[in-house]
PDB file of C-alpha atoms in Angstrom:
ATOM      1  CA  UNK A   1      18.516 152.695 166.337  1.00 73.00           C
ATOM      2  CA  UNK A   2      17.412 151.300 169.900  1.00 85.00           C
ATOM      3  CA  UNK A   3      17.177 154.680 171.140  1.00 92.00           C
ATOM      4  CA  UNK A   4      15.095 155.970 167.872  1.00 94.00           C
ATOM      5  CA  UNK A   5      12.401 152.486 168.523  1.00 94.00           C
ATOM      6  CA  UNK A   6      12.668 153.703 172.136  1.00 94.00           C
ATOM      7  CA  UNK A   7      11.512 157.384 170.891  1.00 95.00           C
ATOM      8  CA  UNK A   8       8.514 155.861 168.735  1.00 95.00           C
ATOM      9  CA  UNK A   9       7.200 154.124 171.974  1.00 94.00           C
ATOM     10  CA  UNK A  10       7.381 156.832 173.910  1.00 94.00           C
ATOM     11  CA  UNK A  11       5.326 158.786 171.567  1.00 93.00           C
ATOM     12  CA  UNK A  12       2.861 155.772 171.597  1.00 93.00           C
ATOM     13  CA  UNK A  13       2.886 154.694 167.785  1.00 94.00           C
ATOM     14  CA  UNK A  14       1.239 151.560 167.388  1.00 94.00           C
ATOM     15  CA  UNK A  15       4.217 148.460 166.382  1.00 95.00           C
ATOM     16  CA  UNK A  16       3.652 148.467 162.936  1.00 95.00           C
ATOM     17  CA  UNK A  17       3.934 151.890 162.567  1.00 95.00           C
ATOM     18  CA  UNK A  18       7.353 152.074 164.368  1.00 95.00           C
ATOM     19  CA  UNK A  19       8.678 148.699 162.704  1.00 96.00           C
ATOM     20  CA  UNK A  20       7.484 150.498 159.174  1.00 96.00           C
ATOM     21  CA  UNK A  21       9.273 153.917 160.098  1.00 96.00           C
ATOM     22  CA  UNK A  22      12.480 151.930 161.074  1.00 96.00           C
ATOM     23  CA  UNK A  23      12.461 150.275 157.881  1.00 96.00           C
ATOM     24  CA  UNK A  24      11.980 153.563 156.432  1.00 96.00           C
ATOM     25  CA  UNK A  25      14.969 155.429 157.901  1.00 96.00           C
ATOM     26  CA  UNK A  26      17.095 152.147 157.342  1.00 96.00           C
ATOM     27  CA  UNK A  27      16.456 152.777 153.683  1.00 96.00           C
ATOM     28  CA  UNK A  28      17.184 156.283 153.601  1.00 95.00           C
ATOM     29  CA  UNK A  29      20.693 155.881 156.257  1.00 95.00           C
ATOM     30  CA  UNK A  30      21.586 153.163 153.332  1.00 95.00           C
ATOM     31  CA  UNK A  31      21.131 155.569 150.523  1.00 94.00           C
ATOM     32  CA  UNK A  32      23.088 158.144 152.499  1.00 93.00           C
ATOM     33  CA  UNK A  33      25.776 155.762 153.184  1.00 93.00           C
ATOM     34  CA  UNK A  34      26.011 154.346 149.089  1.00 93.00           C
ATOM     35  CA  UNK A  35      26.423 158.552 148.136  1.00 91.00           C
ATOM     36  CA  UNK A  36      28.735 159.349 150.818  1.00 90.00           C
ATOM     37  CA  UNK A  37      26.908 161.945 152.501  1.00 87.00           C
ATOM     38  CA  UNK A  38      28.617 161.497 155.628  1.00 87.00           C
ATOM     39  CA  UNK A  39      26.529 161.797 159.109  1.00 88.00           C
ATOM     40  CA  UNK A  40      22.662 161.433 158.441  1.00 86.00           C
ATOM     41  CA  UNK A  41      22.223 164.195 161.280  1.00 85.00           C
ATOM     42  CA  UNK A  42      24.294 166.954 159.655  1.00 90.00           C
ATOM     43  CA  UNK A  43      22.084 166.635 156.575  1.00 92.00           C
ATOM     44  CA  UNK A  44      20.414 169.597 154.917  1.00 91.00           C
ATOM     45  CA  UNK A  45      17.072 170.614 153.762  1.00 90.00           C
ATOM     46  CA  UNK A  46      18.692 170.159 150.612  1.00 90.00           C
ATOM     47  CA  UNK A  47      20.668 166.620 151.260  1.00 91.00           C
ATOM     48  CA  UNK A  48      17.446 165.342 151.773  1.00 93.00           C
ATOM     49  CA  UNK A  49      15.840 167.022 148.644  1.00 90.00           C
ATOM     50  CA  UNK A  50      18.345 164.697 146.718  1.00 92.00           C
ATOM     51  CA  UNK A  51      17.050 161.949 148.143  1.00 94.00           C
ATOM     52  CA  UNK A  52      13.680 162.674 147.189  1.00 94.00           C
ATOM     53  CA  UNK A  53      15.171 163.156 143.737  1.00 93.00           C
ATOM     54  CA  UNK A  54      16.555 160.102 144.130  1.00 95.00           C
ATOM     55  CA  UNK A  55      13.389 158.677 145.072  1.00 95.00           C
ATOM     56  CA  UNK A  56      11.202 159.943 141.724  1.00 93.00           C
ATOM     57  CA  UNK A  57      13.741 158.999 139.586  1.00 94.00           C
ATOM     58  CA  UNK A  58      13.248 155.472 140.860  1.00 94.00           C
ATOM     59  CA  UNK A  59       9.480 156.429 140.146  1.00 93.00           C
ATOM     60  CA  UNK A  60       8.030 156.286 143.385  1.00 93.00           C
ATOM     61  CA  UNK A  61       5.132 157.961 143.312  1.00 92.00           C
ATOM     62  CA  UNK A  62       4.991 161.014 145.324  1.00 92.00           C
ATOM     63  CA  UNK A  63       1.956 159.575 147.874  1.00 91.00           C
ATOM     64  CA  UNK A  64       4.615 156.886 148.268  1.00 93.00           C
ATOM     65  CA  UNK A  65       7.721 159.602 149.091  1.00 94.00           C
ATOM     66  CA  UNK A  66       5.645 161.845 151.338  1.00 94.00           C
ATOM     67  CA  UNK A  67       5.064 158.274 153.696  1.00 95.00           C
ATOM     68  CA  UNK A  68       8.753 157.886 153.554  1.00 95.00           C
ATOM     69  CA  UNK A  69       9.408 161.235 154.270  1.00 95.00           C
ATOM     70  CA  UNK A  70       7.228 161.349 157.355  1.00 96.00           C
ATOM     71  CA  UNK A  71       9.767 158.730 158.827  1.00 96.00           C
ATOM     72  CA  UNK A  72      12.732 160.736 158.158  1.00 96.00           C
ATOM     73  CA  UNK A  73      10.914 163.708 160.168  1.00 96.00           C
ATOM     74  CA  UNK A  74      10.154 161.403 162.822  1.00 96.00           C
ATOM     75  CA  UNK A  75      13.564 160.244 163.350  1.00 96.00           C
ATOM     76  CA  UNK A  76      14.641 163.918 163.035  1.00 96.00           C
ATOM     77  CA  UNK A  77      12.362 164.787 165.618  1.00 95.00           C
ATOM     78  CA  UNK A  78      13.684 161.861 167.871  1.00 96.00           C
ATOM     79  CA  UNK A  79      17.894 163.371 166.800  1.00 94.00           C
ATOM     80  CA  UNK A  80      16.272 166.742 167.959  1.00 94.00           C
ATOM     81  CA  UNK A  81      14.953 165.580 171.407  1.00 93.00           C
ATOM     82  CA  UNK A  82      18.331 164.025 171.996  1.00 93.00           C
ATOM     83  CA  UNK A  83      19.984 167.321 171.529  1.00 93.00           C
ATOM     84  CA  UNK A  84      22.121 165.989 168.152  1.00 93.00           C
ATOM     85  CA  UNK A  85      20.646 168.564 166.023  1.00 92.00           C
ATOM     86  CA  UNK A  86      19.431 172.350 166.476  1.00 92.00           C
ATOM     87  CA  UNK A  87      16.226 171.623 163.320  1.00 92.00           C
ATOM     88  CA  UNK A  88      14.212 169.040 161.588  1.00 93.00           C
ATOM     89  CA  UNK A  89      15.699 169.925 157.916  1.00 92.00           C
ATOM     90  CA  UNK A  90      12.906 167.487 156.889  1.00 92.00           C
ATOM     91  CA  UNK A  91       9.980 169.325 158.786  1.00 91.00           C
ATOM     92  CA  UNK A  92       8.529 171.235 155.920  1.00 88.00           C
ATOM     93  CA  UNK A  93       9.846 168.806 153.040  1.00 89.00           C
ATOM     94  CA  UNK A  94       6.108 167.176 151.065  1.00 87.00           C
ATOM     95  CA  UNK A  95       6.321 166.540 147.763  1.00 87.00           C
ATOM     96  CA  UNK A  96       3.361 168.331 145.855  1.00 85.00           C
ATOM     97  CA  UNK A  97       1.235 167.095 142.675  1.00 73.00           C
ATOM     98  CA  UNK A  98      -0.450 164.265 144.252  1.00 62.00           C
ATOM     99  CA  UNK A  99      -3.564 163.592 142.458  1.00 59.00           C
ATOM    100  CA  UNK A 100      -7.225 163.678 144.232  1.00 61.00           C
ATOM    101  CA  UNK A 101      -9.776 161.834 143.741  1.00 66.00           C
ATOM    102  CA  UNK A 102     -12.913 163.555 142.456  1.00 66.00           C
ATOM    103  CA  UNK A 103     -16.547 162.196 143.330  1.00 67.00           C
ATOM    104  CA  UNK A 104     -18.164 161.216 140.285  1.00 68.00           C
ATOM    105  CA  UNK A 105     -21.714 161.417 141.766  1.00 69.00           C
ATOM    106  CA  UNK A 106     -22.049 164.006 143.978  1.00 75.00           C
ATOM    107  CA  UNK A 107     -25.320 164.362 145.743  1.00 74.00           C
ATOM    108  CA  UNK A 108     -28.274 166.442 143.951  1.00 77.00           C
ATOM    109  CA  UNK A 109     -29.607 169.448 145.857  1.00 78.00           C
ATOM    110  CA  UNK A 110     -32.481 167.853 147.278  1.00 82.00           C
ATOM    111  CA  UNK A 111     -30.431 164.837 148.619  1.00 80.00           C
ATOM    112  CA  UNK A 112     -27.720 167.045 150.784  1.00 76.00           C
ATOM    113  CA  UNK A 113     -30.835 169.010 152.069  1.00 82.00           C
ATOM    114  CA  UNK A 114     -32.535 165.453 153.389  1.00 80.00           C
ATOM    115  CA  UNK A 115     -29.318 165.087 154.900  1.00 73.00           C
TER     116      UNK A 115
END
């Protein structure tokens, strides 16, 4: 994991960011390791769909699985650099149906024009 922190400096992520991604990809190496999916870096696209599975049905919302998911594609990234895998499996893994927030008082026609 050294070599991962090592990774997130070198890409100049501010400490809390690469203590919180650490923390992240600890969680998601545990949850590998209590399934017994073997080697994290020989994981699929779909390997790592079961962990988001895993992940709603412990109803995490899904802003909360696409953070966590961003870590995992970091440290993929970092297993790519170091030549232990050929892909990111997790580089276009989001979870959809996030909700957005809607104004509820847009500005008139005459205010956006004064702007």
């Amino acid at each position: 994991m050294n070599d991962f922190e090592h990774y997130l400096h070198q890409q100049s992520f501010a400490d809390s960011t690469i203590s919180e991604t650490i923390k992240e990809v600890d969680r998601f190496l545990k949850w590998a390791q209590s399934e017994d999916m073997g080697e994290a870096r020989l994981f699929t696209y779909n390997d790592l769909f079961g962990y988001v599975s895993f992940l709603k049905e412990s109803g995490i919302q899904p802003q909360t699985i696409n953070i966590r998911l961003c870590a995992i594609r970091k440290y993929y990234e970092h297993l790519k650099v170091a030549g232990m895998v050929l892909k990111n499996p997790a580089r276009h893994l989001h979870v959809k149906g996030i909700t957005q927030r809607i104004t509820e008082h847009p500005l008139s026609y005459d205010e956006m024009e004064r702007l």
